[in-house]
mmCIF file of C-alpha atoms in Angstrom:
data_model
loop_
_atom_site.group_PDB
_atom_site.id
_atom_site.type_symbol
_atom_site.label_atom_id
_atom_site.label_comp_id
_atom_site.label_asym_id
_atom_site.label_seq_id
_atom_site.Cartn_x
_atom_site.Cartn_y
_atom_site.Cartn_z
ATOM 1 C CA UNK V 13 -116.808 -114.903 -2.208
ATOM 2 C CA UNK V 14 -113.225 -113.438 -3.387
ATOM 3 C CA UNK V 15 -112.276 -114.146 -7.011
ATOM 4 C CA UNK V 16 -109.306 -115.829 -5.553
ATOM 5 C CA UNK V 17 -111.388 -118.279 -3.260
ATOM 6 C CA UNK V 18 -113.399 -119.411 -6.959
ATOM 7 C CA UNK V 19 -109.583 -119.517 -8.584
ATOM 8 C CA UNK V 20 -109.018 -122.202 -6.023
ATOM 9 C CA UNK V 21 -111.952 -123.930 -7.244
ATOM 10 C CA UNK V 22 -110.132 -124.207 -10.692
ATOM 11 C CA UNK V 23 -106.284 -124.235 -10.191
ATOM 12 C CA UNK V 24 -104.608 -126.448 -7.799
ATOM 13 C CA UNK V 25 -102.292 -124.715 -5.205
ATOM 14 C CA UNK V 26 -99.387 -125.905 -7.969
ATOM 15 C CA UNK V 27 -100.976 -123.196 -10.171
ATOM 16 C CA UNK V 28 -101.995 -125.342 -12.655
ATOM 17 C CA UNK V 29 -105.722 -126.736 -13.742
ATOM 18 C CA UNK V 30 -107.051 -129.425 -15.905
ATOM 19 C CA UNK V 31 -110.068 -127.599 -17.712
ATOM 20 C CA UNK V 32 -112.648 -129.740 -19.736
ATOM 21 C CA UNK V 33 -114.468 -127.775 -22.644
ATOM 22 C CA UNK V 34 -118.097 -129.207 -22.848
ATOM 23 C CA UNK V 35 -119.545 -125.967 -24.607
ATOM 24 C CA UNK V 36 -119.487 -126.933 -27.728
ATOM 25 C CA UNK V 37 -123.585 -128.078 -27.759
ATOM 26 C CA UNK V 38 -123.942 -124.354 -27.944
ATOM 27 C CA UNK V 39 -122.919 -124.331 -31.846
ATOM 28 C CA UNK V 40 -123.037 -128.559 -32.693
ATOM 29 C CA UNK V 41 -125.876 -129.631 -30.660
ATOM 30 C CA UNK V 42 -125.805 -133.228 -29.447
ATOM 31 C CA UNK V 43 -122.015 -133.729 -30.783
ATOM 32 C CA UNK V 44 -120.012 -137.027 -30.483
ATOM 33 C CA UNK V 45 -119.132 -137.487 -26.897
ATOM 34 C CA UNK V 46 -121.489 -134.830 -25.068
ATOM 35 C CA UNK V 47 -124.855 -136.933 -25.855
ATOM 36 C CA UNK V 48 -125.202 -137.698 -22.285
ATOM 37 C CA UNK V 49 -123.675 -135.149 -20.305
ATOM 38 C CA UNK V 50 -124.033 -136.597 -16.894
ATOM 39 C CA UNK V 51 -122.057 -139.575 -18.185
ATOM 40 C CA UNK V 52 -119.242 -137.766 -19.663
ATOM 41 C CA UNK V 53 -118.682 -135.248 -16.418
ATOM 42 C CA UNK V 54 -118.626 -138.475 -14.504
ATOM 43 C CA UNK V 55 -115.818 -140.119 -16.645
ATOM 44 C CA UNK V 56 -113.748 -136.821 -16.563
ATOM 45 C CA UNK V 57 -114.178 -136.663 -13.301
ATOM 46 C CA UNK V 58 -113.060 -139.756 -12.106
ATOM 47 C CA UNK V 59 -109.991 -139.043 -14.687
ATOM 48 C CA UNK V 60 -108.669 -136.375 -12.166
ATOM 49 C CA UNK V 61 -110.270 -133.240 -13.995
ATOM 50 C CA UNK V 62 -110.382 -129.886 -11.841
ATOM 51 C CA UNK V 63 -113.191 -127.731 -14.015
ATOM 52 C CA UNK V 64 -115.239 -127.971 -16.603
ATOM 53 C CA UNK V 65 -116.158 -125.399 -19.005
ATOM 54 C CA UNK V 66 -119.999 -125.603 -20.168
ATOM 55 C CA UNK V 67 -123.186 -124.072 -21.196
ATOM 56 C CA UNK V 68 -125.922 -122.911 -18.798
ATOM 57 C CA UNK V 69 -128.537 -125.759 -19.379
ATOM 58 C CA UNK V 70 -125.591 -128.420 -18.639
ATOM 59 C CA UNK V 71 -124.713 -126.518 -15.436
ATOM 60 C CA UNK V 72 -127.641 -125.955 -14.206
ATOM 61 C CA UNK V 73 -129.427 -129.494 -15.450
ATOM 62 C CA UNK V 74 -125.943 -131.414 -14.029
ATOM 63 C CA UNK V 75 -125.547 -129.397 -11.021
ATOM 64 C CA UNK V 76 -125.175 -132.453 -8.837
ATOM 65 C CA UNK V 77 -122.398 -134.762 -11.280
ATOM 66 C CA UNK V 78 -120.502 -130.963 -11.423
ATOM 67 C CA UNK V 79 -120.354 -130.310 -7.764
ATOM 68 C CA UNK V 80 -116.841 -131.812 -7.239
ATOM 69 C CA UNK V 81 -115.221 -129.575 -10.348
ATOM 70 C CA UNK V 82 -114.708 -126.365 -10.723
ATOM 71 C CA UNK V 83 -117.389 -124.542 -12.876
ATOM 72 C CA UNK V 84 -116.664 -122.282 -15.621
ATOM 73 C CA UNK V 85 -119.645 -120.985 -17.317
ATOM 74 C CA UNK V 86 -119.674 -119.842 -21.071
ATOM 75 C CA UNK V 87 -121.696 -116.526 -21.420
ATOM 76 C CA UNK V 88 -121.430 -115.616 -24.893
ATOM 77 C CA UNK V 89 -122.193 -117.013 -28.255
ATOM 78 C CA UNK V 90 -123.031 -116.444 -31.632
ATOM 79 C CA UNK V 91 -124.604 -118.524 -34.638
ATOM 80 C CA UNK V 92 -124.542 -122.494 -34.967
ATOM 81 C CA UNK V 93 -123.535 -124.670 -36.798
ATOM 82 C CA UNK V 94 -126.683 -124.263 -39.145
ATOM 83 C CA UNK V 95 -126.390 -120.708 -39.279
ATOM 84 C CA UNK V 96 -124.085 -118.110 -40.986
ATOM 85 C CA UNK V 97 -120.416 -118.295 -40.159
ATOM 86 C CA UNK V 98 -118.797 -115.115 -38.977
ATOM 87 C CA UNK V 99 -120.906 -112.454 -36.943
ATOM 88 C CA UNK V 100 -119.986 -110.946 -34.092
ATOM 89 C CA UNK V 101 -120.417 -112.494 -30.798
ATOM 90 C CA UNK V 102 -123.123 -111.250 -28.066
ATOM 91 C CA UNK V 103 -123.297 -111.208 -24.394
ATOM 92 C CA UNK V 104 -126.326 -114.085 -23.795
ATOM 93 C CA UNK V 105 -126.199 -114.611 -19.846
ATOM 94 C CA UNK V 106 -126.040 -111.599 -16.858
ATOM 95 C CA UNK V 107 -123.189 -112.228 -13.744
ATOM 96 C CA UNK V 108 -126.335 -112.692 -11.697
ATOM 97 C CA UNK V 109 -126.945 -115.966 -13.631
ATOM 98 C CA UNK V 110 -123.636 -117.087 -13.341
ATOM 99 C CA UNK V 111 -123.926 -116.347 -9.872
ATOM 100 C CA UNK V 112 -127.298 -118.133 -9.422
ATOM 101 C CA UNK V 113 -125.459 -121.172 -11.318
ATOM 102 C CA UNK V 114 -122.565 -121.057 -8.626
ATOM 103 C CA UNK V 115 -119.929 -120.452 -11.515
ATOM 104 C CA UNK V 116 -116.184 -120.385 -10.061
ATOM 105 C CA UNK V 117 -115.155 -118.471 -13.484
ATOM 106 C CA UNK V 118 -117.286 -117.210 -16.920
ATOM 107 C CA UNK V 119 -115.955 -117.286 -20.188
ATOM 108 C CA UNK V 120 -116.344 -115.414 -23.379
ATOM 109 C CA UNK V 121 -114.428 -115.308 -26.990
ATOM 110 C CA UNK V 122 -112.073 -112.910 -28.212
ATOM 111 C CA UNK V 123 -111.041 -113.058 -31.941
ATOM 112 C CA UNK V 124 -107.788 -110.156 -32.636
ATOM 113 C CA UNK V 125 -107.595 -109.652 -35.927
ATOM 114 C CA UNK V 126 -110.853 -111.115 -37.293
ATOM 115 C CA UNK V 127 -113.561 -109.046 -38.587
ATOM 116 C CA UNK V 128 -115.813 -109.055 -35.691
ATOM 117 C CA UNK V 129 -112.732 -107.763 -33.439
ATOM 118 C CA UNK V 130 -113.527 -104.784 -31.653
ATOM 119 C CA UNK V 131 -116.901 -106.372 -30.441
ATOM 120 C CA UNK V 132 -115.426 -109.455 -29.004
ATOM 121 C CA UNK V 133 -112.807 -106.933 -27.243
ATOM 122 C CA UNK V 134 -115.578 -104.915 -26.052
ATOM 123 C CA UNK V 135 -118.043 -108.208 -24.687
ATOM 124 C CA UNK V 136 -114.672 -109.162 -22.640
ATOM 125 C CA UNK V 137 -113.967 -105.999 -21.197
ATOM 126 C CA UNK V 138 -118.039 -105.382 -20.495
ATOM 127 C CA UNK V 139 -117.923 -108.626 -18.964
ATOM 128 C CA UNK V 140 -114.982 -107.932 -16.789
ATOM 129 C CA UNK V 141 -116.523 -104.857 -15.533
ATOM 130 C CA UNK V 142 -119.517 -106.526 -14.386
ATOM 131 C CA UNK V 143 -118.109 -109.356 -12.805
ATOM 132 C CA UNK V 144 -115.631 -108.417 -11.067
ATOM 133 C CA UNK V 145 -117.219 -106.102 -8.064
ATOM 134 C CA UNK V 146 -118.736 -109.608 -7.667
ATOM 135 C CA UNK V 147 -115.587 -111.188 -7.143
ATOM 136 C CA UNK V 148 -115.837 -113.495 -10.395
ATOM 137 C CA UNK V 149 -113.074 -114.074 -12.623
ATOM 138 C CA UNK V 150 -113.200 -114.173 -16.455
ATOM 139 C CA UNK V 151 -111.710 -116.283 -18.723
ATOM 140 C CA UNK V 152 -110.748 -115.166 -22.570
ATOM 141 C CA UNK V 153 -110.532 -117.622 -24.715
ATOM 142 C CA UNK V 154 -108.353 -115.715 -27.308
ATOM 143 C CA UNK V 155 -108.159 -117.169 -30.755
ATOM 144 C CA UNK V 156 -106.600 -114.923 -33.422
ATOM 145 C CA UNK V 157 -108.098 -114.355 -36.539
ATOM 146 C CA UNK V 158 -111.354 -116.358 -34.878
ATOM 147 C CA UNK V 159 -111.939 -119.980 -35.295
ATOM 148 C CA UNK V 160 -112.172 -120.310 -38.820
ATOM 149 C CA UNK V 161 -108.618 -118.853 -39.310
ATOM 150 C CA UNK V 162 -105.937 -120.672 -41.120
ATOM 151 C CA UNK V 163 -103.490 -122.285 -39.084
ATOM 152 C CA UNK V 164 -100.460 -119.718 -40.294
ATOM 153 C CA UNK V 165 -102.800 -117.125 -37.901
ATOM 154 C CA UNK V 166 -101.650 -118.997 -35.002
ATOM 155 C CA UNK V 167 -98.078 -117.835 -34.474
ATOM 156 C CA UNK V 168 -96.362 -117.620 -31.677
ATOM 157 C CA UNK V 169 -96.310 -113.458 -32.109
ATOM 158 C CA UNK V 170 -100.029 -113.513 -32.831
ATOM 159 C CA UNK V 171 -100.459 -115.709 -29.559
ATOM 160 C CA UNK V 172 -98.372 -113.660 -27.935
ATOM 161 C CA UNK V 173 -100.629 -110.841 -28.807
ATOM 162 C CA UNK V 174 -104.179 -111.950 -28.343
ATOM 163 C CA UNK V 175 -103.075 -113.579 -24.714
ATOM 164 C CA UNK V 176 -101.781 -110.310 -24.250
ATOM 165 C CA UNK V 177 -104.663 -107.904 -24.820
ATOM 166 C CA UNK V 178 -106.740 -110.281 -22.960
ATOM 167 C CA UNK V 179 -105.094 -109.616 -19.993
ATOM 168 C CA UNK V 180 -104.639 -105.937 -20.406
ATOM 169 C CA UNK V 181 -108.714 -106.086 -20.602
ATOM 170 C CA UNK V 182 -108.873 -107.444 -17.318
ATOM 171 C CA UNK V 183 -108.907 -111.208 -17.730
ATOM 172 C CA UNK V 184 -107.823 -113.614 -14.965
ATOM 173 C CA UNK V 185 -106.215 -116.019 -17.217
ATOM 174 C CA UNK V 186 -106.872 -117.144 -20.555
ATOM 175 C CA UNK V 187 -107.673 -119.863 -22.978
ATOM 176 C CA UNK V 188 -105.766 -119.829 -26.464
ATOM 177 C CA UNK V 189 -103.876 -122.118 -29.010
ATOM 178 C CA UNK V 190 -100.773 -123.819 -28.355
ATOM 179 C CA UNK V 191 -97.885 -122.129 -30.519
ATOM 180 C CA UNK V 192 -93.947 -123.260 -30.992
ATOM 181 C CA UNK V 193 -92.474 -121.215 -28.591
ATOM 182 C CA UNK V 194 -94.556 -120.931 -26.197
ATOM 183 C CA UNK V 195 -92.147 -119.527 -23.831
ATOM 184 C CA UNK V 196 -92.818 -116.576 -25.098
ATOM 185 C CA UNK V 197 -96.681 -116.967 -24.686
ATOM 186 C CA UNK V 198 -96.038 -117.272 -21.180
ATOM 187 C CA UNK V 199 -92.899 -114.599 -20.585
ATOM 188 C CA UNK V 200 -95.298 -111.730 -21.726
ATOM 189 C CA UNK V 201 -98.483 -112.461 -20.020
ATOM 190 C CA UNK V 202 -99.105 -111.503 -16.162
ATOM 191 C CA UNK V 203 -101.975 -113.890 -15.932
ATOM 192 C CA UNK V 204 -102.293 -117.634 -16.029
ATOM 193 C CA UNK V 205 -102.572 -119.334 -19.675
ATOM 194 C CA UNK V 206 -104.015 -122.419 -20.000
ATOM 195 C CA UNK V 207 -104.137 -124.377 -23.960
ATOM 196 C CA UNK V 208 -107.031 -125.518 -26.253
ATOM 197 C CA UNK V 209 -107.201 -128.587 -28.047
ATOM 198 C CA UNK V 210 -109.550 -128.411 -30.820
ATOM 199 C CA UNK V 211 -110.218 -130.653 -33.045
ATOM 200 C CA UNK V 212 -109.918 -134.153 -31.800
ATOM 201 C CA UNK V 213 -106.437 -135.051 -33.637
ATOM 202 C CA UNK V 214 -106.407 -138.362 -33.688
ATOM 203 C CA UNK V 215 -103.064 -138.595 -32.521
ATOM 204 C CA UNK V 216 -102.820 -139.035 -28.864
ATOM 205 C CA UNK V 217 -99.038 -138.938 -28.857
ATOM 206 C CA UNK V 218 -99.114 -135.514 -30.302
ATOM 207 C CA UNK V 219 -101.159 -134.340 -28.535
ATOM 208 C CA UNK V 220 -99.672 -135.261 -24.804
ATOM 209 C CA UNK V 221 -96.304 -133.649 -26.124
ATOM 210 C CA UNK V 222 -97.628 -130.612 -27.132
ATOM 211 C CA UNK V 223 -99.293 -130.283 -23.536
ATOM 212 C CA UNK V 224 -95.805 -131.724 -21.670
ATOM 213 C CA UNK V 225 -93.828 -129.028 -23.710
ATOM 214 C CA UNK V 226 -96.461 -126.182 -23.290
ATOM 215 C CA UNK V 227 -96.537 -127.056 -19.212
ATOM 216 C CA UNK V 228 -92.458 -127.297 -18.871
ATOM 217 C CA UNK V 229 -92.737 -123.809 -21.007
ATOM 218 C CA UNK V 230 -94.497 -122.006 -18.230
ATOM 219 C CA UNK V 231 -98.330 -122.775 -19.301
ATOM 220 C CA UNK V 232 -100.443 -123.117 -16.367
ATOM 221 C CA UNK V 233 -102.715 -126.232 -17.940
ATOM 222 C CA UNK V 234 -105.002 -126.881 -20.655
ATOM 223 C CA UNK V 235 -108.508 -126.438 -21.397
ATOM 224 C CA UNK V 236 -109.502 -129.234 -24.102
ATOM 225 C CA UNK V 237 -112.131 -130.763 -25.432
ATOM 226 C CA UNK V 238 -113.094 -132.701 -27.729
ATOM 227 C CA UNK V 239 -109.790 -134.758 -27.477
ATOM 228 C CA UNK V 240 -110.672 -135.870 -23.556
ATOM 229 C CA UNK V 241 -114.496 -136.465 -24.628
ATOM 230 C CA UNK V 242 -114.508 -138.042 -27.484
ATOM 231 C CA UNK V 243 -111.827 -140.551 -26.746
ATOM 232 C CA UNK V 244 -112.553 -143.906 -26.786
ATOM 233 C CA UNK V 245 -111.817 -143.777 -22.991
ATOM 234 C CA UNK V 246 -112.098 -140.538 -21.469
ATOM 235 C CA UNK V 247 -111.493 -141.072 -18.339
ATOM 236 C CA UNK V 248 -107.903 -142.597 -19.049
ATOM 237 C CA UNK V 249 -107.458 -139.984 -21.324
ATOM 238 C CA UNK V 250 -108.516 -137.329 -18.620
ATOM 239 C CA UNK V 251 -105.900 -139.069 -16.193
ATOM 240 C CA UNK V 252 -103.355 -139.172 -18.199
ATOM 241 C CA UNK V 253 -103.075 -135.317 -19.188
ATOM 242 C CA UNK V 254 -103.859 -134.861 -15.267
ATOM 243 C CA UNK V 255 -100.308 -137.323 -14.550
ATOM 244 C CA UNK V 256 -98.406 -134.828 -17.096
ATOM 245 C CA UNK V 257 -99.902 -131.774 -15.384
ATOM 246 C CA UNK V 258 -100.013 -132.549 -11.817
ATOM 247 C CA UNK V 259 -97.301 -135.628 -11.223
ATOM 248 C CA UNK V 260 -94.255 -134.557 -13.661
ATOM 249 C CA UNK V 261 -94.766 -137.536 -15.656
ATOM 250 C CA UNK V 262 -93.445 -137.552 -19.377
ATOM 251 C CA UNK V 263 -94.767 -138.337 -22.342
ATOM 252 C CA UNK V 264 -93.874 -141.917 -22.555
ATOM 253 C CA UNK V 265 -95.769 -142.370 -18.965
ATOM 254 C CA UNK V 266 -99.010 -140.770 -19.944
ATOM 255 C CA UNK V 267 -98.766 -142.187 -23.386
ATOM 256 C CA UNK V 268 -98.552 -145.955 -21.414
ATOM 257 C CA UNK V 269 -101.452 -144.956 -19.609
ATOM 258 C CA UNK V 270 -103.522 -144.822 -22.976
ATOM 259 C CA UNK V 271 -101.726 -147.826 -24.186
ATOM 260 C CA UNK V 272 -100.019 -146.097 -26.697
ATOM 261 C CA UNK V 273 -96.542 -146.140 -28.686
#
């Protein structure tokens, strides 16, 4: 299968793709929101998602509730949540499992400017080589300064930068923080960027315009978490990030669709 065929399993012919970020058992364990999987991909689904991002044991465990979304399968990692903050990440999963799992896309970390650096560079660009005379695209998730850093790490320049090198590594598009100015995110990357959400802000508002002016900016979607599954509906909130980035609707029409101000 071409790497563009699995592409079309994540982006919609408009370019753009609603990504849902369910990886995050792989450091939290049973977090608010993923405790039943099944139930959650369901409620995204029906939202209007078109991927998910996830571990191996919830792809290959919730192969069936998956099968109408894109799958983008996370091969690297590094400590918990119990364990010590800050070592380098490792390769944990072959292409051959990916490709067992029926992955559209894999994913892996990539932290410019932290102190683990060079060997999230080098587990991208490994990863890249490998999966590509397969036909499978990789995704970088590029967070400078890694996630611990302080939010003054994630300027538009540094953005810039990390989306950047991630590309020039060989990635088909990539994951990173949303930056003011964002244009300029976009203007100096030759591969689709797509935004993170974080932590769930508790400020859905916010949220939906910082997506709406990332999109109009030239971002190709978003690839969020915690704020689509831990919301009190997920589904709405799913649909409603789906109306900004596949209908053209505003932020006061998603925002109605949450019942919010």
């Amino acid at each position: 299968m071409s790497s563009n065929r699995r592409l079309g399993r994540i982006f919609r012919p408009s370019g753009r793709a609603l990504i849902v970020a369910m990886d995050h058992g792989l450091l939290d364990g049973p977090c608010l929101g993923l405790e039943d999987p099944a139930e959650t991909i369901t409620k995204i689904a029906a939202g209007g998602a078109d991927a998910v991002l996830t571990s191996y044991g919830i792809a290959r465990r919730f192969a069936r509730q998956l099968a109408p979304l894109g799958l983008i399968l996370r091969v690297d990692g590094g400590a918990t949540s119990l364990g010590p903050a800050g070592g380098p990440p490792s390769l944990f999963y072959r292409i051959e499992d990916a490709l067992r799992l029926g992955a559209d896309a894999i994913a892996l970390n990539g932290f410019p400017g932290a102190p683990h650096e060079a060997a999230s560079l080098e587990n991208i660009a490994q990863a890249v080589g490998l999966a590509h005379p397969w036909g499978l695209p990789v995704m970088a998730e590029m967070v400078p300064g890694g996630f611990d850093s302080p939010p003054e790490w994630r300027t538009v320049d540094n953005v810039a930068l990390a989306v950047r090198v991630a590309a020039e590594l060989g990635a088909d598009f990539v994951k990173t923080p949303y930056a003011a100015g964002f244009e300029r995110v976009v203007q100096t990357s030759y591969v689709p960027v797509v935004i993170l959400g974080g932590a769930k802000r508790g400020n859905e508002r916010a949220m939906l315009t910082d997506i709406k002016t990332a999109v109009d900016g030239g971002a190709s979607g978003v690839a969020i978490g915690r704020n689509i599954f831990q919301a009190d509906d997920p589904a709405a909130m799913t649909a409603a990030v789906a109306a900004i980035l596949h209908e053209g609707a505003s932020v006061d029409e998603a925002a109605a669709m949450l019942g919010v101000g």
